Coordinates of C-alpha atoms and ligand atoms in Angstrom, one line a residue:
M1 CA 78.9 74.0 -13.6
K2 CA 80.0 75.5 -10.4
S3 CA 82.5 73.9 -8.4
I4 CA 83.3 73.7 -4.7
R5 CA 86.9 73.0 -3.6
L6 CA 87.5 71.6 -0.2
R7 CA 89.9 72.3 2.4
P8 CA 92.7 69.8 2.7
G9 CA 91.6 66.7 4.6
K10 CA 88.0 67.3 4.6
E11 CA 87.2 65.0 1.6
R12 CA 87.6 62.2 3.9
S13 CA 83.7 62.3 4.8
L14 CA 82.7 62.4 1.2
L15 CA 85.3 59.4 0.5
R16 CA 83.3 57.6 3.0
R17 CA 80.1 58.2 0.9
H18 CA 78.8 60.1 3.9
P19 CA 76.5 62.8 2.1
W20 CA 76.9 65.8 4.1
V21 CA 79.8 68.8 4.0
F22 CA 79.7 71.4 6.6
E23 CA 80.3 74.9 6.0
G24 CA 83.6 75.0 7.3
S25 CA 84.9 72.1 5.3
I26 CA 84.7 74.4 2.1
A27 CA 87.6 76.5 0.9
T28 CA 86.2 78.0 -2.2
G29 CA 83.0 78.2 -4.3
R30 CA 79.5 79.2 -3.9
A31 CA 76.1 78.4 -5.6
D32 CA 72.4 79.5 -5.5
P33 CA 70.1 77.5 -3.5
G34 CA 69.8 74.2 -4.4
E35 CA 71.8 74.4 -7.3
T36 CA 73.9 71.4 -8.4
V37 CA 77.6 71.7 -7.9
R38 CA 80.5 69.6 -8.4
V39 CA 82.4 69.1 -5.2
D40 CA 86.2 68.7 -5.5
A41 CA 88.9 67.6 -2.9
A42 CA 92.0 70.2 -2.3
D43 CA 94.0 68.6 -4.9
G44 CA 91.0 68.9 -7.4
S45 CA 89.9 65.4 -8.0
F46 CA 86.2 64.7 -8.0
L47 CA 84.2 63.9 -5.0
A48 CA 80.6 64.1 -5.7
W49 CA 77.6 65.9 -7.3
A50 CA 75.7 67.9 -4.7
A51 CA 73.3 70.4 -4.0
Y52 CA 74.6 73.6 -2.4
S53 CA 72.7 75.2 0.5
P54 CA 74.1 78.9 1.0
A55 CA 71.7 79.3 4.4
S56 CA 72.4 76.0 5.9
Q57 CA 75.4 74.8 8.2
I58 CA 75.3 71.7 6.1
R59 CA 76.5 73.8 3.1
V60 CA 76.3 70.7 0.5
R61 CA 74.3 67.3 0.4
A62 CA 75.7 65.0 -2.0
W63 CA 73.1 63.5 -4.9
S64 CA 75.7 61.2 -6.5
F65 CA 79.5 59.9 -5.8
D66 CA 79.6 58.6 -9.5
A67 CA 81.4 61.5 -11.9
A68 CA 79.5 60.2 -14.9
E69 CA 76.0 60.3 -13.7
R70 CA 74.0 63.7 -14.7
I71 CA 71.6 65.3 -11.9
D72 CA 68.5 65.7 -13.9
A73 CA 64.9 64.6 -13.9
A74 CA 65.7 61.3 -15.3
F75 CA 68.3 61.0 -11.9
F76 CA 65.5 61.8 -9.6
A77 CA 62.9 59.2 -11.0
R78 CA 65.8 56.5 -10.9
R79 CA 66.2 57.3 -7.4
V80 CA 62.6 57.6 -6.5
Q81 CA 61.8 54.0 -8.6
R82 CA 65.0 52.5 -6.6
A83 CA 63.1 53.6 -3.1
V84 CA 59.6 52.7 -4.0
A85 CA 60.9 49.3 -5.3
M86 CA 62.6 48.4 -2.0
R87 CA 59.3 49.2 -0.5
E88 CA 57.7 46.7 -2.7
R89 CA 60.2 44.2 -1.7
L90 CA 59.5 44.7 2.2
A91 CA 55.8 43.7 1.4
I92 CA 54.6 45.8 4.4
D93 CA 50.9 45.0 5.4
S94 CA 49.6 48.2 5.2
D95 CA 48.5 50.8 2.4
A96 CA 50.4 53.7 4.6
L97 CA 54.0 53.7 4.1
R98 CA 56.8 55.7 3.9
L99 CA 58.8 55.5 0.2
V100 CA 61.3 57.9 0.3
H101 CA 63.4 58.4 3.7
G102 CA 65.9 61.2 2.8
E103 CA 69.7 60.4 2.9
A104 CA 68.7 56.7 3.3
D105 CA 67.3 56.8 -0.3
G106 CA 70.1 59.1 -1.7
L107 CA 67.7 61.8 -1.8
P108 CA 68.7 64.3 1.3
G109 CA 65.9 66.1 2.3
L110 CA 63.1 64.7 0.8
V111 CA 60.4 62.5 2.8
A112 CA 57.5 60.7 1.1
D113 CA 54.8 59.0 2.8
R114 CA 52.1 57.2 1.0
Y115 CA 48.5 56.7 2.3
G116 CA 46.3 54.8 0.2
D117 CA 46.1 56.7 -3.2
T118 CA 47.5 59.9 -1.6
L119 CA 51.4 61.0 -1.3
S120 CA 52.1 63.3 1.8
V121 CA 55.4 64.7 1.0
Q122 CA 58.2 67.1 2.8
F123 CA 60.6 68.9 0.6
L124 CA 63.1 69.9 3.5
S125 CA 66.4 71.2 1.9
A126 CA 67.4 73.6 -0.9
G127 CA 68.2 70.6 -3.2
V128 CA 64.9 69.0 -3.1
E129 CA 63.2 72.4 -3.3
R130 CA 64.6 73.2 -6.5
W131 CA 63.7 69.7 -7.8
K132 CA 60.4 69.7 -6.7
A133 CA 58.6 69.5 -10.1
A134 CA 60.6 66.7 -11.3
I135 CA 60.6 64.9 -7.9
A136 CA 56.8 65.0 -7.6
E137 CA 56.5 63.8 -11.2
A138 CA 58.9 61.0 -10.5
L139 CA 56.7 60.0 -7.2
L140 CA 53.5 60.1 -8.9
A141 CA 54.7 57.9 -12.0
A142 CA 56.6 55.3 -9.9
T143 CA 53.3 54.8 -7.4
G144 CA 50.5 55.3 -9.8
C145 CA 48.7 57.7 -7.0
T146 CA 47.0 60.8 -8.4
R147 CA 47.0 63.0 -5.3
L148 CA 50.1 64.9 -3.9
Y149 CA 50.0 66.9 -0.9
E150 CA 52.9 68.9 0.1
R151 CA 53.8 69.4 3.9
S152 CA 56.8 71.2 3.8
D153 CA 56.1 72.9 7.1
A154 CA 58.7 71.4 9.4
S155 CA 60.9 73.7 11.1
V156 CA 64.2 72.6 9.6
R157 CA 63.1 74.4 6.4
E158 CA 64.1 77.4 8.2
L159 CA 67.6 76.3 8.7
E160 CA 67.6 75.9 4.9
G161 CA 66.4 79.8 4.6
L162 CA 63.2 78.2 3.2
P163 CA 59.5 79.4 4.0
P164 CA 56.9 76.9 4.8
A165 CA 55.0 75.6 1.8
T166 CA 51.7 73.4 2.2
G167 CA 49.0 72.3 -0.3
W168 CA 47.8 70.0 -3.1
L169 CA 50.9 69.7 -5.7
R170 CA 48.7 67.5 -7.8
R171 CA 45.1 65.9 -7.8
P172 CA 42.5 65.4 -10.3
D173 CA 40.3 68.0 -11.3
A174 CA 37.0 66.3 -10.3
D175 CA 38.8 65.6 -6.9
G176 CA 37.2 67.6 -4.0
G177 CA 40.5 67.8 -2.4
A178 CA 39.7 66.0 1.0
T179 CA 42.7 65.9 3.1
E180 CA 41.1 63.3 5.5
L181 CA 41.8 59.4 4.4
T182 CA 41.4 55.9 6.1
I183 CA 44.2 54.0 6.2
R184 CA 44.4 50.4 6.8
E185 CA 47.2 49.2 9.6
H186 CA 47.6 45.8 10.3
G187 CA 44.1 44.7 10.7
W188 CA 43.0 48.1 11.8
R189 CA 41.4 51.2 10.1
L190 CA 42.8 54.4 11.0
T191 CA 41.9 58.2 9.7
V192 CA 44.7 60.6 8.8
D193 CA 44.5 64.4 7.7
V194 CA 47.7 65.0 5.5
A195 CA 46.8 68.9 5.9
E196 CA 46.3 68.9 9.5
G197 CA 47.9 65.9 11.3
H198 CA 51.5 65.9 12.7
K199 CA 54.5 65.7 10.1
T200 CA 52.8 64.0 6.9
G201 CA 50.2 62.9 8.9
Y202 CA 50.9 59.9 10.9
Y203 CA 53.8 58.4 12.8
L204 CA 54.3 55.2 10.3
D205 CA 57.5 54.7 12.0
Q206 CA 55.8 53.0 14.9
R207 CA 53.9 50.6 12.8
D208 CA 55.5 47.3 13.7
N209 CA 56.1 48.4 17.6
R210 CA 52.4 48.9 17.6
L211 CA 51.8 45.2 16.5
R212 CA 54.4 44.2 18.9
F213 CA 52.5 45.9 21.5
M214 CA 49.4 44.3 20.7
Q215 CA 51.1 40.8 20.8
F216 CA 52.5 41.6 24.4
V217 CA 49.3 42.8 25.7
R218 CA 47.6 39.8 24.5
Q219 CA 50.6 37.4 25.8
F220 CA 50.9 39.0 29.1
G221 CA 47.0 39.6 29.7
C222 CA 47.4 43.2 30.3
R223 CA 44.1 44.8 31.4
R224 CA 44.8 48.4 32.3
V225 CA 46.7 50.2 29.7
L226 CA 48.2 54.1 29.7
N227 CA 49.4 55.3 26.4
C228 CA 51.4 58.3 26.9
Y229 CA 51.9 60.9 24.0
S230 CA 49.2 58.8 22.2
Y231 CA 48.6 61.1 19.3
T232 CA 45.6 59.7 17.3
G233 CA 45.8 56.6 19.4
G234 CA 47.6 53.8 17.4
F235 CA 49.0 52.1 20.5
S236 CA 45.6 52.6 22.2
V237 CA 43.7 50.9 19.5
A238 CA 46.6 48.2 19.5
A239 CA 45.9 47.5 23.0
L240 CA 42.2 47.0 22.8
A241 CA 42.7 44.6 20.1
G242 CA 45.3 42.8 22.3
G243 CA 42.3 42.2 24.8
A244 CA 42.9 45.3 27.2
A245 CA 39.6 46.2 29.1
Q246 CA 40.6 49.9 29.8
V247 CA 42.6 52.0 28.1
T248 CA 43.8 55.7 28.6
S249 CA 45.4 57.8 25.9
V250 CA 47.3 61.1 27.2
D251 CA 48.2 63.6 24.6
S252 CA 48.4 67.5 24.7
S253 CA 46.9 68.0 21.2
A254 CA 42.9 67.8 21.4
P255 CA 42.3 66.9 17.6
A256 CA 44.7 64.1 18.1
L257 CA 42.6 62.8 21.1
A258 CA 39.5 63.3 19.1
R259 CA 40.8 61.2 16.4
A260 CA 41.9 58.6 19.4
R261 CA 38.3 58.5 20.3
A262 CA 37.1 57.5 17.1
H263 CA 39.6 55.3 16.1
V264 CA 38.6 53.3 19.1
V265 CA 34.9 53.0 17.8
L266 CA 36.0 52.7 14.2
N267 CA 37.7 49.5 15.1
G268 CA 34.6 47.9 16.7
H269 CA 35.5 48.7 20.5
D270 CA 33.4 50.2 23.3
A271 CA 34.0 53.8 23.5
A272 CA 33.5 53.3 27.1
A273 CA 36.5 51.1 27.3
H274 CA 38.9 54.2 26.3
E275 CA 39.6 57.5 28.1
A276 CA 41.2 60.2 26.3
L277 CA 43.4 62.9 28.7
D278 CA 44.2 66.3 27.1
A279 CA 47.0 66.8 29.5
D280 CA 50.8 67.1 30.0
V281 CA 52.1 63.4 30.4
N282 CA 54.8 64.5 33.1
A283 CA 52.3 65.9 35.1
T284 CA 49.4 63.0 34.7
L285 CA 52.1 60.2 35.6
R286 CA 52.6 62.4 38.9
R287 CA 48.8 62.7 39.7
L288 CA 48.3 59.0 38.8
I289 CA 50.8 58.2 41.6
D290 CA 49.6 60.2 44.0
E291 CA 45.7 58.7 43.5
G292 CA 47.5 55.2 43.6
A293 CA 46.8 54.1 40.3
G294 CA 48.3 51.1 38.9
F295 CA 48.6 49.9 35.0
D296 CA 49.6 46.6 33.8
A297 CA 51.1 48.1 30.5
I298 CA 52.5 51.5 29.8
V299 CA 53.7 53.1 26.6
L300 CA 56.0 56.1 26.3
D301 CA 56.5 57.6 23.2
P302 CA 57.5 61.2 23.6
P303 CA 58.3 63.9 20.9
K304 CA 61.9 64.6 20.2
F305 CA 63.3 65.9 23.5
A306 CA 67.0 66.3 21.9
P307 CA 67.0 67.4 18.4
T308 CA 70.8 67.2 18.3
A309 CA 73.4 65.8 20.4
S310 CA 74.2 69.1 22.1
H311 CA 70.6 69.0 23.7
A312 CA 71.0 65.4 24.8
E313 CA 72.0 66.4 28.7
R314 CA 68.7 68.2 29.2
A315 CA 66.7 65.5 27.0
A316 CA 68.3 62.7 29.4
R317 CA 66.7 64.7 32.2
A318 CA 63.2 64.7 30.7
Y319 CA 63.4 61.0 29.4
K320 CA 64.5 59.9 32.9
D321 CA 62.1 61.8 34.8
I322 CA 59.1 60.0 32.9
N323 CA 60.5 56.3 32.8
R324 CA 61.0 56.7 36.5
L325 CA 57.3 57.8 36.7
A326 CA 56.3 55.1 34.5
L327 CA 58.1 52.4 36.3
K328 CA 56.7 53.4 39.3
L329 CA 53.3 53.3 38.0
L330 CA 53.6 49.7 36.5
V331 CA 52.3 47.0 38.7
P332 CA 54.8 44.5 39.4
G333 CA 55.2 42.2 35.9
G334 CA 54.0 45.1 34.1
L335 CA 55.0 45.9 30.7
L336 CA 56.8 49.2 29.5
L337 CA 57.3 50.1 26.1
T338 CA 59.7 53.2 26.0
F339 CA 60.9 55.2 23.1
S340 CA 63.3 57.8 22.0
C341 CA 62.9 59.5 18.6
S342 CA 65.9 61.9 19.4
G343 CA 69.0 61.4 17.0
G344 CA 71.1 63.0 19.8
V345 CA 70.4 60.2 22.1
D346 CA 71.8 57.0 20.9
A347 CA 70.6 53.3 21.7
S348 CA 73.0 53.0 24.1
L349 CA 72.7 56.4 26.1
F350 CA 68.9 55.8 25.8
H351 CA 69.4 52.3 27.9
K352 CA 71.7 54.2 30.3
I353 CA 69.1 56.8 30.9
V354 CA 66.2 53.9 31.4
A355 CA 68.7 51.9 33.7
G356 CA 69.1 55.3 35.7
A357 CA 65.3 55.8 35.9
G358 CA 64.9 52.1 37.2
L359 CA 67.6 52.8 40.0
D360 CA 65.9 55.9 41.0
A361 CA 62.5 54.4 41.0
G362 CA 63.9 51.3 42.9
V363 CA 62.8 48.9 40.3
D364 CA 64.3 46.4 38.1
G365 CA 62.8 44.9 34.7
Y366 CA 63.8 42.4 32.3
L367 CA 64.6 43.9 29.1
L368 CA 62.5 41.8 26.6
E369 CA 63.3 43.3 23.2
R370 CA 65.0 46.5 21.7
L371 CA 62.7 48.2 19.0
E372 CA 63.2 50.3 16.3
A373 CA 61.8 52.1 13.6
A374 CA 59.9 50.0 10.8
P375 CA 61.9 48.8 7.7
D376 CA 60.4 51.4 5.5
H377 CA 62.4 54.2 7.3
P378 CA 65.6 52.3 6.7
T379 CA 69.4 53.3 7.8
T380 CA 72.0 52.9 5.4
I381 CA 75.5 51.8 6.4
T382 CA 77.4 55.0 5.4
F383 CA 74.8 57.2 7.3
P384 CA 74.5 56.1 10.9
E385 CA 73.0 59.8 11.6
G386 CA 69.9 58.3 10.2
E387 CA 69.1 56.3 12.9
Y388 CA 66.8 57.9 15.4
L389 CA 63.9 55.8 16.6
K390 CA 65.1 53.5 19.4
G391 CA 62.8 51.6 22.1
L392 CA 63.1 48.9 24.9
A393 CA 60.4 46.6 25.9
I394 CA 60.7 46.0 29.5
L395 CA 58.8 43.7 32.0
K396 CA 58.9 44.9 35.6
T397 CA 60.3 42.4 38.1
Ligands
LIG1 N1 52.6 57.3 19.8 C1 52.1 58.0 18.7 C2 52.9 59.1 18.2 C3 53.3 60.1 19.3 S1 54.2 61.6 18.9 C4 51.9 57.2 17.8 O1 52.0 56.0 17.5 O2 51.1 57.6 16.6 C5 54.5 62.6 19.9 C6 53.0 63.2 20.9 O3 53.2 63.6 22.0 C7 52.2 64.0 19.9 O4 51.1 63.6 19.5 C8 52.2 65.5 20.8 O5 51.3 66.0 20.4 C9 52.3 64.9 22.1 N2 53.0 65.8 23.3 C10 54.1 66.4 23.0 N3 54.6 67.1 24.1 C11 53.3 66.6 25.4 C12 53.4 66.6 26.5 N4 54.2 67.3 27.6 N5 52.4 66.0 27.3 C13 51.4 65.3 26.5 N6 51.5 65.0 25.1 C14 52.7 65.4 24.5

């Protein structure tokens, strides 16, 4: 077993059970990509078992802080079972959910989502890449699923020196290998393509916020709804279910919008009650303001503008801009659901950005609710970096 020795003082983070060690904290030792290493403090005392990643600035990701634990196939089976059992206790009202959420589940770099009987999985670190076969086996055993599709095509794999990898890791012989499936979320039916969709196929983290939006739309009687960055129209279906009369979905992805249109009909709504705009959100908001349009509810769910804190300033301007425009476009008393999924922008900074947007737009609003990712995307107390999705529900005054 290879070992890594840290520089003096650099043991603090692992002692607090934070799973990352950066390149600069390491005094001696190296290993192959994904190889299990023993990490020692400068005084030689044991800190953790970890995966080594020679290409990444996050050089070491801890598997276990227990000196007696062995990192083998049984270890991954235990971790996967623990993660799956936690989701069972959540009793989520959907057959699509996140089963493994990386560091929060003690499996750094692993994302596993379940869509009905199909698992869609991202192996995003050298450690989980090395243990791919054992992890796939563990996921299938813990869930009873028979199909597992790999979606390891996220750009973060580059930082680990790993090429993209996609395709079936497991499916029954007689299975035709269809990658499009229908899921159930709340009362709705939605289709997901695990091969073609974003990330693993769908944005499961917004599940509870889509339900909340339906409730708000109903409660406040919102008729005209604008869903910005709609992807496949989850919030649009929610708005129609809440009684909205006219919903506009805006996204720059034509395949996502085609699916949004299909979702409206699939859920029993009139296709004429929905408009899909293949356009840039910022430009669309400006155009709608110029045209004198008004909306009773707007959703802003943009992609990650700030992947890390170093991008926060530029991202802040982009967030402020769209929020300012949306606040203008809302009628008085209108509802804004606004989100940021940037890890580099925390909840308090996001609130300040939206406050600045309100100031520039010359409008104020009541903060109805703070929103976050659904609980199958957990954060742990030792890994606050895991927190990424934050949102505000605002009622324009
Ligand atoms: N709200 C969605 C998820 C949104 S993800 C849901 O509930 O499923 C962000 C979306 O923004 C993606 O679908 C992406 O295609 C779209 N997007 C990214 N940049 C955009 C832009 N400048 N204008 C419009 N859409 C954009």
